[in-house]
Amino acid sequence: MEADLVPAAGIPLRRLALRSLRSVEHDAHLVLDPLRLAASVPQAAAILVRERPAAIFTTGGYVAIPTLLAAAALRIPVLLWDGNVVPGRSVRVTARLADVLAVSFAETCSTLAGSGTSCFVTGTPIRSRDGTERAGARAALDVSPGEPLLLIFGGSQAVRRFNEAVAAALPRLVERATIVHVTGDAGYAPALAAREALPEGRRSRYRPHRFLREEMTAALAAADLVIGRAGSSTLAETAAFGLPLVVVPYPHAAGHQKANALAMVGAGAARLIEDEAFDADALVEAAALLDDRDAHARMAAAAHALGRPYAAEAVADLVLALAERRPLPDAATVDRRSRGVFA
């Protein structure tokens, strides 16, 4: 993915010899991966010597190890950011090589900062909301002011379960609200067919999209309720817009999404449906939150309280302090910055 997205954004991309270890099988890679890792350390060092960065930002993980080892030898300061309540094993390893940690959940600091490394709660960097307001977003989506809007997206992982639930529940859903549904490539054609099967007067209420990239900001600004997975970005964006969330954690991510979801549920900003229980009936029941004004208002207020829409700026402040060898801001300043409290 990075090979397409990063150069297209005008950012130089250099890849190291090692590969991701998301899946480990008993094959030649068991021998080749340690060799790739060893070769990647001098490769990373050569890049750092040539580029002379003032600081490094990383999200950790196995693929960061060569760069962080080289950075330590060259005394280049490193900030590591992690967005999960429970960080993965590779992130816990690479955190030891970082000078400063930034996290989305306060609980993460106790796991990662055991060595005494400074740890700041910044939230999850998300795309900017600046210039996006609800009335304009709804007008752009051709949604009338009083019309409930339900946004459904399953992320890149196991989106099929979402698509199947939407397909089976669609006639009931469009009676209640306008539906913006992110299907992915494989689900888009069946979604179009399902829309055509609706009564003519209801078809305009179903808006399937393969993907929403830049358009996602407007969709979130216009929405009244989100049904989605529990990735860090999804939780951060819904909170930044003060949106109630019905969350269906992806079950095959070492429990990371479940822990993230429970943090939102505990704060009163989300309701949780287990992946295996998420079907058409569960989806229709979740959408009923649109009709419960008191519960909806409570969840919206709780989400707003959790929101850190300026997390990217807070993280950038820390990176720049490292790069310029300045004292780091204190935790209270970082907290205010991430929430957009500038006074």
CSV table of C-alpha atoms in Angstrom, one decimal:
chain,number,residue,atom,x,y,z
A,1,MET,CA,0.0,0.0,0.0
A,2,GLU,CA,2.8,2.5,1.0
A,3,ALA,CA,4.5,1.9,-2.4
A,4,ASP,CA,1.5,3.5,-4.1
A,5,LEU,CA,0.3,6.1,-1.5
A,6,VAL,CA,3.6,7.6,-0.3
A,7,PRO,CA,5.1,8.5,-3.7
A,8,ALA,CA,1.7,9.8,-4.9
A,9,ALA,CA,1.7,12.2,-2.0
A,10,GLY,CA,5.1,13.6,-3.2
A,11,ILE,CA,7.1,12.0,-0.3
A,12,PRO,CA,10.2,10.0,-1.1
A,13,LEU,CA,10.0,6.3,-0.2
A,14,ARG,CA,12.9,4.0,0.4
A,15,ARG,CA,12.4,0.4,1.3
A,16,LEU,CA,14.7,-1.8,3.3
A,17,ALA,CA,15.6,-5.4,2.6
A,18,LEU,CA,13.5,-6.9,5.4
A,19,ARG,CA,9.8,-7.7,5.0
A,20,SER,CA,6.9,-7.6,7.4
A,21,LEU,CA,6.4,-10.6,9.8
A,22,ARG,CA,2.6,-10.4,9.9
A,23,SER,CA,2.5,-14.0,8.9
A,24,VAL,CA,5.2,-16.5,9.7
A,25,GLU,CA,5.2,-19.8,7.9
A,26,HIS,CA,7.6,-22.7,8.0
A,27,ASP,CA,9.4,-22.0,4.8
A,28,ALA,CA,12.6,-20.4,3.4
A,29,HIS,CA,11.8,-17.1,5.1
A,30,LEU,CA,12.6,-18.6,8.5
A,31,VAL,CA,16.2,-18.5,7.3
A,32,LEU,CA,16.0,-15.5,5.0
A,33,ASP,CA,14.3,-13.1,7.4
A,34,PRO,CA,17.2,-12.9,9.9
A,35,LEU,CA,19.6,-12.3,7.0
A,36,ARG,CA,17.3,-9.6,5.7
A,37,LEU,CA,17.2,-8.0,9.1
A,38,ALA,CA,21.0,-8.1,9.4
A,39,ALA,CA,21.3,-6.5,5.9
A,40,SER,CA,18.8,-3.8,6.7
A,41,VAL,CA,20.7,-2.3,9.6
A,42,PRO,CA,23.7,-1.0,7.5
A,43,GLN,CA,21.2,-0.1,4.7
A,44,ALA,CA,19.2,2.0,7.2
A,45,ALA,CA,22.4,3.5,8.6
A,46,ALA,CA,23.5,4.5,5.1
A,47,ILE,CA,20.2,6.3,4.5
A,48,LEU,CA,20.3,8.1,7.8
A,49,VAL,CA,23.9,9.2,7.2
A,50,ARG,CA,23.0,10.5,3.8
A,51,GLU,CA,19.7,12.2,4.8
A,52,ARG,CA,20.9,13.5,8.2
A,53,PRO,CA,17.4,13.7,9.8
A,54,ALA,CA,17.1,15.8,13.0
A,55,ALA,CA,14.6,13.3,14.4
A,56,ILE,CA,12.7,10.1,13.6
A,57,PHE,CA,8.9,9.4,13.9
A,58,THR,CA,7.9,5.7,14.0
A,59,THR,CA,4.9,3.6,14.7
A,60,GLY,CA,7.2,0.8,15.8
A,61,GLY,CA,7.0,-2.8,14.9
A,62,TYR,CA,9.5,-5.3,13.4
A,63,VAL,CA,10.1,-3.3,10.2
A,64,ALA,CA,11.3,-0.3,12.3
A,65,ILE,CA,14.1,-2.2,14.1
A,66,PRO,CA,16.9,-1.6,11.6
A,67,THR,CA,16.2,2.1,11.4
A,68,LEU,CA,16.0,2.5,15.2
A,69,LEU,CA,19.1,0.5,15.8
A,70,ALA,CA,20.9,2.7,13.3
A,71,ALA,CA,19.4,5.8,14.8
A,72,ALA,CA,20.7,4.8,18.3
A,73,ALA,CA,24.2,4.4,16.9
A,74,LEU,CA,24.0,7.8,15.2
A,75,ARG,CA,22.3,9.5,18.2
A,76,ILE,CA,19.3,10.6,16.3
A,77,PRO,CA,16.3,11.1,18.6
A,78,VAL,CA,13.2,8.9,18.1
A,79,LEU,CA,9.5,9.4,18.9
A,80,LEU,CA,7.4,6.2,18.8
A,81,TRP,CA,3.6,6.5,18.6
A,82,ASP,CA,1.2,3.6,19.2
A,83,GLY,CA,-2.6,3.8,19.0
A,84,ASN,CA,-3.7,0.6,20.8
A,85,VAL,CA,-4.6,0.1,24.4
A,86,VAL,CA,-2.6,-3.1,24.3
A,87,PRO,CA,0.5,-2.6,22.2
A,88,GLY,CA,1.8,-5.6,20.1
A,89,ARG,CA,4.9,-7.5,21.0
A,90,SER,CA,7.0,-5.9,18.3
A,91,VAL,CA,6.0,-2.4,19.4
A,92,ARG,CA,6.9,-3.3,23.0
A,93,VAL,CA,10.4,-4.3,21.7
A,94,THR,CA,10.9,-1.3,19.6
A,95,ALA,CA,9.7,1.1,22.3
A,96,ARG,CA,12.9,0.4,24.1
A,97,LEU,CA,14.8,2.1,21.3
A,98,ALA,CA,12.7,5.3,21.4
A,99,ASP,CA,13.5,8.5,23.3
A,100,VAL,CA,9.9,9.6,23.7
A,101,LEU,CA,6.5,7.8,23.5
A,102,ALA,CA,3.2,9.1,22.3
A,103,VAL,CA,0.0,7.0,22.7
A,104,SER,CA,-3.7,7.2,22.3
A,105,PHE,CA,-4.7,5.7,25.6
A,106,ALA,CA,-3.2,6.5,29.0
A,107,GLU,CA,-3.2,2.7,29.9
A,108,THR,CA,-0.6,2.2,27.1
A,109,CYS,CA,2.0,4.2,29.0
A,110,SER,CA,2.2,1.8,31.8
A,111,THR,CA,3.0,-1.0,29.3
A,112,LEU,CA,5.5,0.8,27.1
A,113,ALA,CA,7.3,3.3,29.5
A,114,GLY,CA,8.7,0.8,31.9
A,115,SER,CA,12.2,2.0,31.2
A,116,GLY,CA,11.4,5.5,32.4
A,117,THR,CA,11.0,6.9,28.8
A,118,SER,CA,8.7,10.0,28.7
A,119,CYS,CA,5.2,9.0,27.6
A,120,PHE,CA,2.5,11.4,26.5
A,121,VAL,CA,-1.2,10.9,25.7
A,122,THR,CA,-1.7,12.6,22.4
A,123,GLY,CA,-4.5,10.6,20.9
A,124,THR,CA,-4.5,9.3,17.4
A,125,PRO,CA,-3.4,11.7,14.5
A,126,ILE,CA,-6.4,12.0,12.1
A,127,ARG,CA,-7.1,14.0,9.0
A,128,SER,CA,-8.0,17.7,9.6
A,129,ARG,CA,-11.5,18.7,10.3
A,130,ASP,CA,-10.7,22.4,9.6
A,131,GLY,CA,-13.2,23.9,7.1
A,132,THR,CA,-15.6,21.0,7.4
A,133,GLU,CA,-18.9,21.8,9.1
A,134,ARG,CA,-22.0,19.7,9.4
A,135,ALA,CA,-24.5,21.7,7.3
A,136,GLY,CA,-22.1,22.0,4.4
A,137,ALA,CA,-21.2,18.3,4.6
A,138,ARG,CA,-24.8,17.2,4.6
A,139,ALA,CA,-25.6,19.6,1.7
A,140,ALA,CA,-22.6,18.1,-0.3
A,141,LEU,CA,-24.0,14.6,0.3
A,142,ASP,CA,-27.6,15.8,-0.5
A,143,VAL,CA,-28.9,14.8,2.9
A,144,SER,CA,-31.7,17.1,4.2
A,145,PRO,CA,-31.1,18.7,7.7
A,146,GLY,CA,-33.6,16.5,9.6
A,147,GLU,CA,-32.7,13.2,7.9
A,148,PRO,CA,-30.8,10.6,10.1
A,149,LEU,CA,-27.6,9.5,8.4
A,150,LEU,CA,-26.0,6.1,9.3
A,151,LEU,CA,-22.3,5.6,8.3
A,152,ILE,CA,-21.2,2.0,8.0
A,153,PHE,CA,-17.7,0.9,7.2
A,154,GLY,CA,-15.7,-2.2,8.2
A,155,GLY,CA,-12.2,-1.0,7.4
A,156,SER,CA,-9.9,-3.2,5.4
A,157,GLN,CA,-10.2,-6.2,7.6
A,158,ALA,CA,-13.1,-8.6,7.2
A,159,VAL,CA,-15.4,-6.1,5.6
A,160,ARG,CA,-17.4,-9.0,4.2
A,161,ARG,CA,-19.3,-9.6,7.4
A,162,PHE,CA,-20.4,-5.9,7.3
A,163,ASN,CA,-21.5,-6.2,3.7
A,164,GLU,CA,-23.5,-9.3,4.3
A,165,ALA,CA,-25.3,-7.8,7.3
A,166,VAL,CA,-26.1,-4.6,5.3
A,167,ALA,CA,-27.4,-6.6,2.4
A,168,ALA,CA,-29.8,-8.6,4.5
A,169,ALA,CA,-30.9,-5.6,6.6
A,170,LEU,CA,-31.1,-3.0,3.8
A,171,PRO,CA,-34.9,-2.9,3.3
A,172,ARG,CA,-35.4,-2.3,7.0
A,173,LEU,CA,-32.5,0.2,7.3
A,174,VAL,CA,-33.6,2.5,4.5
A,175,GLU,CA,-37.0,2.9,6.3
A,176,ARG,CA,-35.2,4.5,9.2
A,177,ALA,CA,-32.3,6.5,7.7
A,178,THR,CA,-30.0,7.4,4.8
A,179,ILE,CA,-27.2,4.8,4.7
A,180,VAL,CA,-23.6,5.6,3.6
A,181,HIS,CA,-21.9,2.2,3.2
A,182,VAL,CA,-18.2,1.6,2.4
A,183,THR,CA,-18.1,-1.7,0.7
A,184,GLY,CA,-14.6,-2.3,-0.5
A,185,ASP,CA,-13.9,-3.4,-4.1
A,186,ALA,CA,-15.5,-6.9,-3.8
A,187,GLY,CA,-18.7,-5.7,-2.2
A,188,TYR,CA,-19.4,-2.7,-4.4
A,189,ALA,CA,-21.2,-4.5,-7.4
A,190,PRO,CA,-23.5,-6.6,-5.1
A,191,ALA,CA,-24.3,-3.3,-3.2
A,192,LEU,CA,-25.3,-1.6,-6.4
A,193,ALA,CA,-27.5,-4.6,-7.2
A,194,ALA,CA,-29.1,-4.5,-3.7
A,195,ARG,CA,-29.8,-0.8,-4.2
A,196,GLU,CA,-31.6,-1.5,-7.5
A,197,ALA,CA,-33.8,-4.1,-5.7
A,198,LEU,CA,-35.1,-1.5,-3.3
A,199,PRO,CA,-38.4,0.2,-4.0
A,200,GLU,CA,-37.8,3.2,-6.2
A,201,GLY,CA,-38.7,5.7,-3.5
A,202,ARG,CA,-36.0,4.3,-1.2
A,203,ARG,CA,-33.1,3.8,-3.5
A,204,SER,CA,-31.7,7.3,-3.0
A,205,ARG,CA,-31.4,6.5,0.7
A,206,TYR,CA,-28.7,3.9,0.1
A,207,ARG,CA,-25.3,5.3,-0.9
A,208,PRO,CA,-22.7,2.5,-1.4
A,209,HIS,CA,-19.0,3.5,-2.0
A,210,ARG,CA,-16.0,1.4,-2.8
A,211,PHE,CA,-13.9,3.6,-0.5
A,212,LEU,CA,-14.1,6.9,1.2
A,213,ARG,CA,-10.7,8.6,1.4
A,214,GLU,CA,-10.7,12.4,1.3
A,215,GLU,CA,-14.5,12.2,1.3
A,216,MET,CA,-14.5,10.5,4.7
A,217,THR,CA,-14.2,13.8,6.6
A,218,ALA,CA,-17.5,15.0,5.1
A,219,ALA,CA,-19.2,11.7,5.7
A,220,LEU,CA,-18.2,11.8,9.4
A,221,ALA,CA,-19.3,15.5,9.7
A,222,ALA,CA,-22.7,14.6,8.2
A,223,ALA,CA,-23.3,11.4,10.1
A,224,ASP,CA,-25.5,10.8,13.2
A,225,LEU,CA,-24.3,7.3,14.0
A,226,VAL,CA,-21.3,5.2,13.0
A,227,ILE,CA,-21.1,1.4,12.8
A,228,GLY,CA,-17.5,0.2,12.4
A,229,ARG,CA,-14.5,-1.7,13.6
A,230,ALA,CA,-12.3,-0.7,16.5
A,231,GLY,CA,-9.1,0.4,14.8
A,232,SER,CA,-7.4,3.4,16.4
A,233,SER,CA,-8.2,5.8,13.6
A,234,THR,CA,-11.9,4.9,13.5
A,235,LEU,CA,-12.3,5.5,17.2
A,236,ALA,CA,-10.3,8.7,17.1
A,237,GLU,CA,-12.3,10.1,14.2
A,238,THR,CA,-15.7,9.3,15.6
A,239,ALA,CA,-14.7,10.8,18.9
A,240,ALA,CA,-13.4,14.0,17.2
A,241,PHE,CA,-16.8,14.5,15.6
A,242,GLY,CA,-18.7,13.6,18.8
A,243,LEU,CA,-20.4,10.7,17.1
A,244,PRO,CA,-21.9,7.7,18.9
A,245,LEU,CA,-20.4,4.5,17.7
A,246,VAL,CA,-21.6,0.9,17.5
A,247,VAL,CA,-18.3,-1.0,17.4
A,248,VAL,CA,-17.7,-4.5,16.1
A,249,PRO,CA,-14.1,-5.4,17.0
A,250,TYR,CA,-12.1,-7.3,14.5
A,251,PRO,CA,-11.5,-10.7,16.3
A,252,HIS,CA,-8.2,-11.7,14.7
A,253,ALA,CA,-5.9,-8.9,15.8
A,254,ALA,CA,-4.4,-10.3,19.0
A,255,GLY,CA,-7.2,-8.7,21.0
A,256,HIS,CA,-6.1,-5.2,20.2
A,257,GLN,CA,-9.4,-4.0,18.8
A,258,LYS,CA,-11.4,-5.5,21.6
A,259,ALA,CA,-9.4,-3.7,24.2
A,260,ASN,CA,-9.7,-0.4,22.2
A,261,ALA,CA,-13.4,-0.9,21.9
A,262,LEU,CA,-13.9,-1.6,25.6
A,263,ALA,CA,-12.2,1.7,26.4
A,264,MET,CA,-14.8,3.5,24.3
A,265,VAL,CA,-17.6,1.5,25.8
A,266,GLY,CA,-16.4,2.2,29.3
A,267,ALA,CA,-16.4,5.9,28.6
A,268,GLY,CA,-20.0,5.7,27.5
A,269,ALA,CA,-19.3,6.6,23.9
A,270,ALA,CA,-19.9,3.3,22.2
A,271,ARG,CA,-21.8,0.0,22.2
A,272,LEU,CA,-20.1,-3.2,21.4
A,273,ILE,CA,-21.3,-6.1,19.3
A,274,GLU,CA,-19.1,-9.2,19.0
A,275,ASP,CA,-18.0,-10.1,15.5
A,276,GLU,CA,-19.7,-13.4,15.5
A,277,ALA,CA,-23.0,-11.8,16.7
A,278,PHE,CA,-23.1,-9.1,14.1
A,279,ASP,CA,-25.8,-9.9,11.5
A,280,ALA,CA,-28.7,-8.2,9.9
A,281,ASP,CA,-30.9,-8.2,13.1
A,282,ALA,CA,-28.0,-6.9,15.2
A,283,LEU,CA,-27.4,-4.2,12.6
A,284,VAL,CA,-31.1,-3.1,12.7
A,285,GLU,CA,-31.1,-3.1,16.5
A,286,ALA,CA,-27.9,-1.0,16.5
A,287,ALA,CA,-29.5,1.5,14.1
A,288,ALA,CA,-32.4,1.9,16.5
A,289,LEU,CA,-30.1,4.2,18.5
A,290,LEU,CA,-31.0,6.9,16.0
A,291,ASP,CA,-34.5,6.9,17.5
A,292,ASP,CA,-33.4,7.0,21.2
A,293,ARG,CA,-32.6,10.7,21.6
A,294,ASP,CA,-31.6,10.6,25.2
A,295,ALA,CA,-29.1,7.7,24.7
A,296,HIS,CA,-27.9,9.2,21.5
A,297,ALA,CA,-27.2,12.5,23.3
A,298,ARG,CA,-25.4,10.9,26.2
A,299,MET,CA,-23.1,8.9,23.9
A,300,ALA,CA,-22.4,11.9,21.7
A,301,ALA,CA,-21.4,13.9,24.7
A,302,ALA,CA,-19.1,11.1,25.9
A,303,ALA,CA,-17.5,10.8,22.5
A,304,HIS,CA,-16.9,14.5,22.4
A,305,ALA,CA,-15.2,14.4,25.8
A,306,LEU,CA,-12.8,11.8,24.5
A,307,GLY,CA,-12.0,13.6,21.2
A,308,ARG,CA,-8.5,14.8,20.5
A,309,PRO,CA,-8.9,16.3,17.0
A,310,TYR,CA,-5.5,18.0,17.2
A,311,ALA,CA,-3.5,14.9,18.1
A,312,ALA,CA,-1.4,15.3,14.9
A,313,GLU,CA,-0.3,18.8,16.1
A,314,ALA,CA,0.5,17.5,19.6
A,315,VAL,CA,2.6,14.7,18.1
A,316,ALA,CA,4.3,17.2,15.8
A,317,ASP,CA,5.2,19.5,18.7
A,318,LEU,CA,7.0,16.6,20.4
A,319,VAL,CA,8.9,15.6,17.2
A,320,LEU,CA,10.0,19.2,16.7
A,321,ALA,CA,11.1,19.5,20.3
A,322,LEU,CA,13.3,16.4,19.8
A,323,ALA,CA,14.6,17.7,16.4
A,324,GLU,CA,15.5,21.1,17.8
A,325,ARG,CA,16.9,19.6,21.0
A,326,ARG,CA,14.5,21.7,23.1
A,327,PRO,CA,12.9,20.7,26.4
A,328,LEU,CA,9.7,18.6,25.9
A,329,PRO,CA,6.4,20.3,26.7
A,330,ASP,CA,4.8,19.0,29.9
A,331,ALA,CA,1.9,16.5,29.8
A,332,ALA,CA,-0.8,19.0,30.5
A,333,THR,CA,0.3,21.2,27.6
A,334,VAL,CA,0.3,18.2,25.3
A,335,ASP,CA,-3.1,17.2,26.5
A,336,ARG,CA,-4.5,20.7,25.9
A,337,ARG,CA,-2.9,20.9,22.4
A,338,SER,CA,-4.4,17.5,21.4
A,339,ARG,CA,-7.9,18.7,22.4
A,340,GLY,CA,-7.6,22.0,20.7
A,341,VAL,CA,-7.4,24.1,23.8
A,342,PHE,CA,-4.9,26.8,22.9
A,343,ALA,CA,-5.5,29.3,25.7
